[in-house]
Amino acid sequence: MNYKKYFTFSGKTIVYIQTVALIGSIIGAFLVPWTFSWVLIALLFFYLYSAVGVSMMLHRYFSHKSFEFKNPILKWIFIAISVISSRGSPIAWVHIHREHHAYPDTDRDPHKPGKFSLFSFKTTYIKELKIFLIKDVLTKEQKFIHEYYLLFILLWCISLLLINPLLFYFGWLLPVCINQIVQDLWNYFSHVNVGYRNFETKDNSRNVIWLWPLILGEAWHNNHHNSPMYSTKTRIWELDPVDFLVRRVKL
Ligand SMILES: [Zn+2]
Ligand SMILES: [Zn+2]
């Protein structure tokens, strides 16, 4: 079977998506009204993409398979949110993330420890396909999502545009652009010596308090490397809203 087609498409399209989001956000910033309600809407969409789409679904559901939904309809609604969060194909995301967990803080780590750059598109590419990392996610459903995820994102954007062009800006362009920056910050700062450790893991993962307002429970990254479950919480004050949400929808 030619598995290659399940990842080559992703690297290029995520670059297109992020470039559109970045340029669109900058140009749009001079054209849109910066009212309190529109900023609030942008914030809500940002957390929808970042916390639900990426953290809960791409990370804890798809990559770590740390929970299963009790309701199949709900499962597909959340899968749709993971696709419109515009981080590329879930299969590719899982590959990159599992590579990170398999070779953390080494040359083989796709997040390149110690090298920070905003819009680091290179980290979205898979250099060498390792089928053993993603075999379990190459299901019929996932292959279908992989083939058509860009179409779903386009349909989502068109729907927002038709409702209100400002909703397209504050509901997709801006939050997707900010989410890219936040993901870059997370990938870098959760593995440098700026936070604290609850566990002596073999990697350099850290819990970074100041990242919490941006990525919520994912800030407790050392806890996560120690035990990649649906919750990242270890100490009582290490709040993890995604854990709260997962507990309400899981089996
Ligand atoms: Zn890590
Ligand atoms: Zn993980």
PDB file of C-alpha atoms and ligand atoms in Angstrom:
ATOM      1  CA  MET A   1       0.000   0.000   0.000  1.00  0.00           C
ATOM      2  CA  ASN A   2       1.236   3.484  -0.826  1.00  0.00           C
ATOM      3  CA  TYR A   3       1.166   5.180   2.576  1.00  0.00           C
ATOM      4  CA  LYS A   4       3.159   8.136   1.291  1.00  0.00           C
ATOM      5  CA  LYS A   5       0.078   9.962   0.031  1.00  0.00           C
ATOM      6  CA  TYR A   6      -1.193  10.119   3.603  1.00  0.00           C
ATOM      7  CA  PHE A   7       1.424  12.608   4.660  1.00  0.00           C
ATOM      8  CA  THR A   8       2.951  14.427   1.677  1.00  0.00           C
ATOM      9  CA  PHE A   9      -0.168  16.542   1.182  1.00  0.00           C
ATOM     10  CA  SER A  10      -0.230  17.802   4.739  1.00  0.00           C
ATOM     11  CA  GLY A  11       3.087  19.655   4.935  1.00  0.00           C
ATOM     12  CA  LYS A  12       2.346  21.815   1.924  1.00  0.00           C
ATOM     13  CA  THR A  13      -1.256  22.631   2.762  1.00  0.00           C
ATOM     14  CA  ILE A  14      -0.532  23.678   6.323  1.00  0.00           C
ATOM     15  CA  VAL A  15       2.017  26.156   4.946  1.00  0.00           C
ATOM     16  CA  TYR A  16      -0.658  27.557   2.616  1.00  0.00           C
ATOM     17  CA  ILE A  17      -3.218  27.724   5.428  1.00  0.00           C
ATOM     18  CA  GLN A  18      -0.846  29.453   7.852  1.00  0.00           C
ATOM     19  CA  THR A  19       0.412  31.877   5.203  1.00  0.00           C
ATOM     20  CA  VAL A  20      -3.159  32.882   4.322  1.00  0.00           C
ATOM     21  CA  ALA A  21      -3.976  33.273   8.038  1.00  0.00           C
ATOM     22  CA  LEU A  22      -0.868  35.383   8.706  1.00  0.00           C
ATOM     23  CA  ILE A  23      -1.164  37.721   5.698  1.00  0.00           C
ATOM     24  CA  GLY A  24      -4.962  37.931   6.069  1.00  0.00           C
ATOM     25  CA  SER A  25      -4.655  38.801   9.776  1.00  0.00           C
ATOM     26  CA  ILE A  26      -2.142  41.593   9.133  1.00  0.00           C
ATOM     27  CA  ILE A  27      -4.017  43.185   6.208  1.00  0.00           C
ATOM     28  CA  GLY A  28      -7.413  42.692   7.884  1.00  0.00           C
ATOM     29  CA  ALA A  29      -6.190  44.370  11.084  1.00  0.00           C
ATOM     30  CA  PHE A  30      -6.322  47.748   9.266  1.00  0.00           C
ATOM     31  CA  LEU A  31      -9.804  47.152   7.888  1.00  0.00           C
ATOM     32  CA  VAL A  32     -11.883  45.637  10.705  1.00  0.00           C
ATOM     33  CA  PRO A  33     -13.528  47.359  13.700  1.00  0.00           C
ATOM     34  CA  TRP A  34     -11.719  46.402  16.910  1.00  0.00           C
ATOM     35  CA  THR A  35     -14.754  46.331  19.171  1.00  0.00           C
ATOM     36  CA  PHE A  36     -14.913  44.464  22.478  1.00  0.00           C
ATOM     37  CA  SER A  37     -17.467  41.949  21.180  1.00  0.00           C
ATOM     38  CA  TRP A  38     -15.431  41.033  18.070  1.00  0.00           C
ATOM     39  CA  VAL A  39     -12.280  40.564  20.158  1.00  0.00           C
ATOM     40  CA  LEU A  40     -14.266  38.335  22.521  1.00  0.00           C
ATOM     41  CA  ILE A  41     -15.501  36.288  19.543  1.00  0.00           C
ATOM     42  CA  ALA A  42     -11.900  35.903  18.311  1.00  0.00           C
ATOM     43  CA  LEU A  43     -10.877  34.712  21.775  1.00  0.00           C
ATOM     44  CA  LEU A  44     -13.690  32.142  21.882  1.00  0.00           C
ATOM     45  CA  PHE A  45     -12.736  30.776  18.439  1.00  0.00           C
ATOM     46  CA  PHE A  46      -9.071  30.718  19.469  1.00  0.00           C
ATOM     47  CA  TYR A  47      -9.851  28.483  22.471  1.00  0.00           C
ATOM     48  CA  LEU A  48     -12.188  26.367  20.333  1.00  0.00           C
ATOM     49  CA  TYR A  49      -9.336  25.658  17.886  1.00  0.00           C
ATOM     50  CA  SER A  50      -6.507  25.559  20.410  1.00  0.00           C
ATOM     51  CA  ALA A  51      -8.023  23.838  23.457  1.00  0.00           C
ATOM     52  CA  VAL A  52     -10.695  21.665  21.822  1.00  0.00           C
ATOM     53  CA  GLY A  53      -9.332  21.129  18.285  1.00  0.00           C
ATOM     54  CA  VAL A  54      -5.646  20.718  19.079  1.00  0.00           C
ATOM     55  CA  SER A  55      -5.298  19.905  22.777  1.00  0.00           C
ATOM     56  CA  MET A  56      -8.315  17.691  23.343  1.00  0.00           C
ATOM     57  CA  MET A  57      -8.643  16.090  19.893  1.00  0.00           C
ATOM     58  CA  LEU A  58      -5.379  16.066  17.907  1.00  0.00           C
ATOM     59  CA  HIS A  59      -3.286  15.623  21.024  1.00  0.00           C
ATOM     60  CA  ARG A  60      -5.124  13.652  23.677  1.00  0.00           C
ATOM     61  CA  TYR A  61      -7.704  11.828  21.521  1.00  0.00           C
ATOM     62  CA  PHE A  62      -5.910  11.042  18.247  1.00  0.00           C
ATOM     63  CA  SER A  63      -2.230  10.964  19.277  1.00  0.00           C
ATOM     64  CA  HIS A  64      -2.467   9.375  22.716  1.00  0.00           C
ATOM     65  CA  LYS A  65      -5.856   7.637  22.410  1.00  0.00           C
ATOM     66  CA  SER A  66      -6.351   8.498  26.043  1.00  0.00           C
ATOM     67  CA  PHE A  67     -10.159   8.387  25.992  1.00  0.00           C
ATOM     68  CA  GLU A  68     -13.110   7.332  23.851  1.00  0.00           C
ATOM     69  CA  PHE A  69     -16.428   9.159  23.325  1.00  0.00           C
ATOM     70  CA  LYS A  70     -19.592   7.698  24.788  1.00  0.00           C
ATOM     71  CA  ASN A  71     -21.678   9.270  22.014  1.00  0.00           C
ATOM     72  CA  PRO A  72     -20.660   8.718  18.328  1.00  0.00           C
ATOM     73  CA  ILE A  73     -22.453  11.902  17.131  1.00  0.00           C
ATOM     74  CA  LEU A  74     -20.568  13.943  19.691  1.00  0.00           C
ATOM     75  CA  LYS A  75     -17.358  12.255  18.551  1.00  0.00           C
ATOM     76  CA  TRP A  76     -17.867  13.468  14.968  1.00  0.00           C
ATOM     77  CA  ILE A  77     -18.710  17.000  16.113  1.00  0.00           C
ATOM     78  CA  PHE A  78     -15.411  17.120  18.011  1.00  0.00           C
ATOM     79  CA  ILE A  79     -13.520  15.558  15.073  1.00  0.00           C
ATOM     80  CA  ALA A  80     -14.972  18.337  12.874  1.00  0.00           C
ATOM     81  CA  ILE A  81     -13.624  20.922  15.349  1.00  0.00           C
ATOM     82  CA  SER A  82     -10.173  19.301  15.128  1.00  0.00           C
ATOM     83  CA  VAL A  83     -10.252  19.641  11.332  1.00  0.00           C
ATOM     84  CA  ILE A  84     -11.380  23.288  11.275  1.00  0.00           C
ATOM     85  CA  SER A  85      -8.675  24.145  13.806  1.00  0.00           C
ATOM     86  CA  SER A  86      -6.568  24.067  10.616  1.00  0.00           C
ATOM     87  CA  ARG A  87      -3.461  22.277  11.909  1.00  0.00           C
ATOM     88  CA  GLY A  88      -3.333  19.968   8.904  1.00  0.00           C
ATOM     89  CA  SER A  89      -4.212  16.328   8.572  1.00  0.00           C
ATOM     90  CA  PRO A  90      -4.773  14.530  11.901  1.00  0.00           C
ATOM     91  CA  ILE A  91      -2.695  11.584  10.593  1.00  0.00           C
ATOM     92  CA  ALA A  92       0.276  13.904   9.992  1.00  0.00           C
ATOM     93  CA  TRP A  93      -0.214  15.653  13.362  1.00  0.00           C
ATOM     94  CA  VAL A  94      -0.212  12.286  15.125  1.00  0.00           C
ATOM     95  CA  HIS A  95       2.966  11.236  13.259  1.00  0.00           C
ATOM     96  CA  ILE A  96       4.845  14.396  14.238  1.00  0.00           C
ATOM     97  CA  HIS A  97       3.651  14.301  17.834  1.00  0.00           C
ATOM     98  CA  ARG A  98       4.438  10.621  18.371  1.00  0.00           C
ATOM     99  CA  GLU A  99       7.882  11.242  16.854  1.00  0.00           C
ATOM    100  CA  HIS A 100       8.337  13.978  19.477  1.00  0.00           C
ATOM    101  CA  HIS A 101       7.429  11.569  22.295  1.00  0.00           C
ATOM    102  CA  ALA A 102       9.602   8.787  20.855  1.00  0.00           C
ATOM    103  CA  TYR A 103      12.763  10.943  20.424  1.00  0.00           C
ATOM    104  CA  PRO A 104      12.317  13.971  22.740  1.00  0.00           C
ATOM    105  CA  ASP A 105      15.136  16.542  22.787  1.00  0.00           C
ATOM    106  CA  THR A 106      17.260  14.635  20.282  1.00  0.00           C
ATOM    107  CA  ASP A 107      18.171  15.367  16.655  1.00  0.00           C
ATOM    108  CA  ARG A 108      15.246  13.185  15.640  1.00  0.00           C
ATOM    109  CA  ASP A 109      12.760  15.355  17.556  1.00  0.00           C
ATOM    110  CA  PRO A 110      10.669  17.224  14.921  1.00  0.00           C
ATOM    111  CA  HIS A 111      10.329  20.219  17.262  1.00  0.00           C
ATOM    112  CA  LYS A 112      14.074  20.835  17.162  1.00  0.00           C
ATOM    113  CA  PRO A 113      14.976  21.508  20.793  1.00  0.00           C
ATOM    114  CA  GLY A 114      16.751  24.785  21.454  1.00  0.00           C
ATOM    115  CA  LYS A 115      15.813  26.407  18.151  1.00  0.00           C
ATOM    116  CA  PHE A 116      12.937  28.823  18.248  1.00  0.00           C
ATOM    117  CA  SER A 117      11.311  30.577  15.330  1.00  0.00           C
ATOM    118  CA  LEU A 118       7.800  31.867  14.896  1.00  0.00           C
ATOM    119  CA  PHE A 119       5.894  30.242  12.038  1.00  0.00           C
ATOM    120  CA  SER A 120       8.382  27.380  12.039  1.00  0.00           C
ATOM    121  CA  PHE A 121       6.765  25.597   9.119  1.00  0.00           C
ATOM    122  CA  LYS A 122       9.557  23.031   9.034  1.00  0.00           C
ATOM    123  CA  THR A 123       8.196  21.371  12.145  1.00  0.00           C
ATOM    124  CA  THR A 124       5.011  20.551  10.246  1.00  0.00           C
ATOM    125  CA  TYR A 125       6.869  18.375   7.743  1.00  0.00           C
ATOM    126  CA  ILE A 126       7.570  14.696   8.164  1.00  0.00           C
ATOM    127  CA  LYS A 127      11.030  13.993   6.833  1.00  0.00           C
ATOM    128  CA  GLU A 128      10.983  10.245   7.124  1.00  0.00           C
ATOM    129  CA  LEU A 129       7.715   8.373   7.215  1.00  0.00           C
ATOM    130  CA  LYS A 130       7.567   5.899  10.097  1.00  0.00           C
ATOM    131  CA  ILE A 131       4.493   3.784   9.542  1.00  0.00           C
ATOM    132  CA  PHE A 132       4.843   2.010  12.896  1.00  0.00           C
ATOM    133  CA  LEU A 133       4.064   5.348  14.589  1.00  0.00           C
ATOM    134  CA  ILE A 134       0.700   5.798  12.889  1.00  0.00           C
ATOM    135  CA  LYS A 135      -0.453   2.308  11.898  1.00  0.00           C
ATOM    136  CA  ASP A 136      -3.341   2.344  14.376  1.00  0.00           C
ATOM    137  CA  VAL A 137      -4.706   5.651  13.057  1.00  0.00           C
ATOM    138  CA  LEU A 138      -4.680   4.652   9.373  1.00  0.00           C
ATOM    139  CA  THR A 139      -8.350   3.712   9.556  1.00  0.00           C
ATOM    140  CA  LYS A 140     -10.922   4.174   6.795  1.00  0.00           C
ATOM    141  CA  GLU A 141     -12.313   7.225   8.641  1.00  0.00           C
ATOM    142  CA  GLN A 142      -8.906   8.830   9.099  1.00  0.00           C
ATOM    143  CA  LYS A 143      -7.885   8.259   5.480  1.00  0.00           C
ATOM    144  CA  PHE A 144     -11.136   9.928   4.412  1.00  0.00           C
ATOM    145  CA  ILE A 145     -10.435  12.916   6.684  1.00  0.00           C
ATOM    146  CA  HIS A 146      -6.880  13.076   5.349  1.00  0.00           C
ATOM    147  CA  GLU A 147      -8.094  13.212   1.751  1.00  0.00           C
ATOM    148  CA  TYR A 148     -10.721  15.904   2.331  1.00  0.00           C
ATOM    149  CA  TYR A 149      -9.689  17.962   5.369  1.00  0.00           C
ATOM    150  CA  LEU A 150      -8.715  20.975   3.255  1.00  0.00           C
ATOM    151  CA  LEU A 151     -12.135  20.944   1.620  1.00  0.00           C
ATOM    152  CA  PHE A 152     -13.793  20.940   5.067  1.00  0.00           C
ATOM    153  CA  ILE A 153     -11.669  23.946   6.103  1.00  0.00           C
ATOM    154  CA  LEU A 154     -12.631  25.788   2.901  1.00  0.00           C
ATOM    155  CA  LEU A 155     -16.334  25.053   3.473  1.00  0.00           C
ATOM    156  CA  TRP A 156     -16.000  26.314   7.058  1.00  0.00           C
ATOM    157  CA  CYS A 157     -14.352  29.539   5.866  1.00  0.00           C
ATOM    158  CA  ILE A 158     -16.970  30.090   3.143  1.00  0.00           C
ATOM    159  CA  SER A 159     -19.770  29.554   5.700  1.00  0.00           C
ATOM    160  CA  LEU A 160     -18.255  32.165   8.038  1.00  0.00           C
ATOM    161  CA  LEU A 161     -17.796  34.580   5.130  1.00  0.00           C
ATOM    162  CA  LEU A 162     -21.410  34.174   4.019  1.00  0.00           C
ATOM    163  CA  ILE A 163     -22.711  34.771   7.552  1.00  0.00           C
ATOM    164  CA  ASN A 164     -20.557  37.868   7.968  1.00  0.00           C
ATOM    165  CA  PRO A 165     -17.112  38.723   6.491  1.00  0.00           C
ATOM    166  CA  LEU A 166     -16.096  40.022   9.926  1.00  0.00           C
ATOM    167  CA  LEU A 167     -16.857  36.575  11.337  1.00  0.00           C
ATOM    168  CA  PHE A 168     -14.389  35.136   8.815  1.00  0.00           C
ATOM    169  CA  TYR A 169     -11.715  37.511  10.152  1.00  0.00           C
ATOM    170  CA  PHE A 170     -12.425  37.158  13.880  1.00  0.00           C
ATOM    171  CA  GLY A 171     -13.589  33.533  13.688  1.00  0.00           C
ATOM    172  CA  TRP A 172     -10.868  32.031  11.474  1.00  0.00           C
ATOM    173  CA  LEU A 173      -8.069  34.240  10.084  1.00  0.00           C
ATOM    174  CA  LEU A 174      -7.040  35.836  13.388  1.00  0.00           C
ATOM    175  CA  PRO A 175      -7.524  32.883  15.791  1.00  0.00           C
ATOM    176  CA  VAL A 176      -5.816  30.450  13.376  1.00  0.00           C
ATOM    177  CA  CYS A 177      -2.863  32.845  13.027  1.00  0.00           C
ATOM    178  CA  ILE A 178      -2.578  33.308  16.812  1.00  0.00           C
ATOM    179  CA  ASN A 179      -2.912  29.562  17.327  1.00  0.00           C
ATOM    180  CA  GLN A 180       0.091  28.955  15.049  1.00  0.00           C
ATOM    181  CA  ILE A 181       2.193  31.336  17.153  1.00  0.00           C
ATOM    182  CA  VAL A 182       0.964  29.749  20.393  1.00  0.00           C
ATOM    183  CA  GLN A 183       1.780  26.238  19.139  1.00  0.00           C
ATOM    184  CA  ASP A 184       5.326  27.430  18.289  1.00  0.00           C
ATOM    185  CA  LEU A 185       5.712  28.946  21.782  1.00  0.00           C
ATOM    186  CA  TRP A 186       4.447  25.725  23.369  1.00  0.00           C
ATOM    187  CA  ASN A 187       6.746  23.454  21.318  1.00  0.00           C
ATOM    188  CA  TYR A 188       9.771  25.533  22.291  1.00  0.00           C
ATOM    189  CA  PHE A 189       9.250  26.748  25.861  1.00  0.00           C
ATOM    190  CA  SER A 190       7.924  23.437  27.209  1.00  0.00           C
ATOM    191  CA  HIS A 191      11.372  21.921  26.589  1.00  0.00           C
ATOM    192  CA  VAL A 192      13.768  24.637  27.772  1.00  0.00           C
ATOM    193  CA  ASN A 193      14.867  25.529  31.288  1.00  0.00           C
ATOM    194  CA  VAL A 194      12.193  28.097  32.086  1.00  0.00           C
ATOM    195  CA  GLY A 195       9.672  26.077  34.070  1.00  0.00           C
ATOM    196  CA  TYR A 196       9.631  23.437  36.787  1.00  0.00           C
ATOM    197  CA  ARG A 197       9.524  19.659  36.848  1.00  0.00           C
ATOM    198  CA  ASN A 198       7.312  17.377  38.918  1.00  0.00           C
ATOM    199  CA  PHE A 199       8.902  14.275  37.394  1.00  0.00           C
ATOM    200  CA  GLU A 200      12.445  13.332  36.389  1.00  0.00           C
ATOM    201  CA  THR A 201      11.545  12.202  32.881  1.00  0.00           C
ATOM    202  CA  LYS A 202      14.256  11.192  30.385  1.00  0.00           C
ATOM    203  CA  ASP A 203      13.553  14.364  28.357  1.00  0.00           C
ATOM    204  CA  ASN A 204      13.852  18.050  29.211  1.00  0.00           C
ATOM    205  CA  SER A 205      10.101  18.715  29.457  1.00  0.00           C
ATOM    206  CA  ARG A 206       8.918  21.485  31.783  1.00  0.00           C
ATOM    207  CA  ASN A 207       5.705  22.780  33.320  1.00  0.00           C
ATOM    208  CA  VAL A 208       5.530  26.447  32.290  1.00  0.00           C
ATOM    209  CA  ILE A 209       3.070  28.556  34.309  1.00  0.00           C
ATOM    210  CA  TRP A 210       3.040  31.618  32.011  1.00  0.00           C
ATOM    211  CA  LEU A 211       1.979  29.467  29.042  1.00  0.00           C
ATOM    212  CA  TRP A 212      -1.250  28.521  30.850  1.00  0.00           C
ATOM    213  CA  PRO A 213      -3.422  31.469  29.642  1.00  0.00           C
ATOM    214  CA  LEU A 214      -2.460  30.504  26.070  1.00  0.00           C
ATOM    215  CA  ILE A 215      -2.591  26.720  26.071  1.00  0.00           C
ATOM    216  CA  LEU A 216      -4.354  25.943  29.369  1.00  0.00           C
ATOM    217  CA  GLY A 217      -3.574  22.436  30.702  1.00  0.00           C
ATOM    218  CA  GLU A 218      -0.943  21.772  28.021  1.00  0.00           C
ATOM    219  CA  ALA A 219       1.273  24.096  30.066  1.00  0.00           C
ATOM    220  CA  TRP A 220       1.883  21.117  32.398  1.00  0.00           C
ATOM    221  CA  HIS A 221       4.039  19.463  29.765  1.00  0.00           C
ATOM    222  CA  ASN A 222       6.381  17.637  32.165  1.00  0.00           C
ATOM    223  CA  ASN A 223       3.349  15.959  33.758  1.00  0.00           C
ATOM    224  CA  HIS A 224       2.216  15.007  30.267  1.00  0.00           C
ATOM    225  CA  HIS A 225       5.561  13.457  29.255  1.00  0.00           C
ATOM    226  CA  ASN A 226       5.545  11.480  32.472  1.00  0.00           C
ATOM    227  CA  SER A 227       2.056  10.155  31.838  1.00  0.00           C
ATOM    228  CA  PRO A 228       0.332  11.001  28.514  1.00  0.00           C
ATOM    229  CA  MET A 229      -3.258  10.631  29.723  1.00  0.00           C
ATOM    230  CA  TYR A 230      -6.376  12.725  29.008  1.00  0.00           C
ATOM    231  CA  SER A 231      -5.505  14.847  32.039  1.00  0.00           C
ATOM    232  CA  THR A 232      -2.269  16.798  32.573  1.00  0.00           C
ATOM    233  CA  LYS A 233      -3.105  17.749  36.143  1.00  0.00           C
ATOM    234  CA  THR A 234      -0.871  16.496  38.980  1.00  0.00           C
ATOM    235  CA  ARG A 235      -0.922  19.165  41.687  1.00  0.00           C
ATOM    236  CA  ILE A 236      -4.206  20.654  42.914  1.00  0.00           C
ATOM    237  CA  TRP A 237      -3.510  24.098  41.458  1.00  0.00           C
ATOM    238  CA  GLU A 238      -2.445  22.794  38.022  1.00  0.00           C
ATOM    239  CA  LEU A 239      -5.779  23.492  36.368  1.00  0.00           C
ATOM    240  CA  ASP A 240      -6.691  21.611  33.203  1.00  0.00           C
ATOM    241  CA  PRO A 241     -10.047  22.674  31.660  1.00  0.00           C
ATOM    242  CA  VAL A 242      -9.689  20.118  28.844  1.00  0.00           C
ATOM    243  CA  ASP A 243      -9.659  17.349  31.458  1.00  0.00           C
ATOM    244  CA  PHE A 244     -12.943  18.795  32.802  1.00  0.00           C
ATOM    245  CA  LEU A 245     -14.441  18.679  29.294  1.00  0.00           C
ATOM    246  CA  VAL A 246     -13.154  15.179  28.475  1.00  0.00           C
ATOM    247  CA  ARG A 247     -14.678  13.766  31.671  1.00  0.00           C
ATOM    248  CA  ARG A 248     -18.094  14.925  30.456  1.00  0.00           C
ATOM    249  CA  VAL A 249     -17.947  13.256  27.023  1.00  0.00           C
ATOM    250  CA  LYS A 250     -15.829  10.151  27.567  1.00  0.00           C
ATOM    251  CA  LEU A 251     -17.019   6.583  28.100  1.00  0.00           C
TER     252      LEU A 251
HETATM  253 ZN    ZN B   1       7.241  17.480  24.698  1.00  0.00          ZN
HETATM  254 ZN    ZN B   2       1.721  14.241  23.814  1.00  0.00          ZN
END
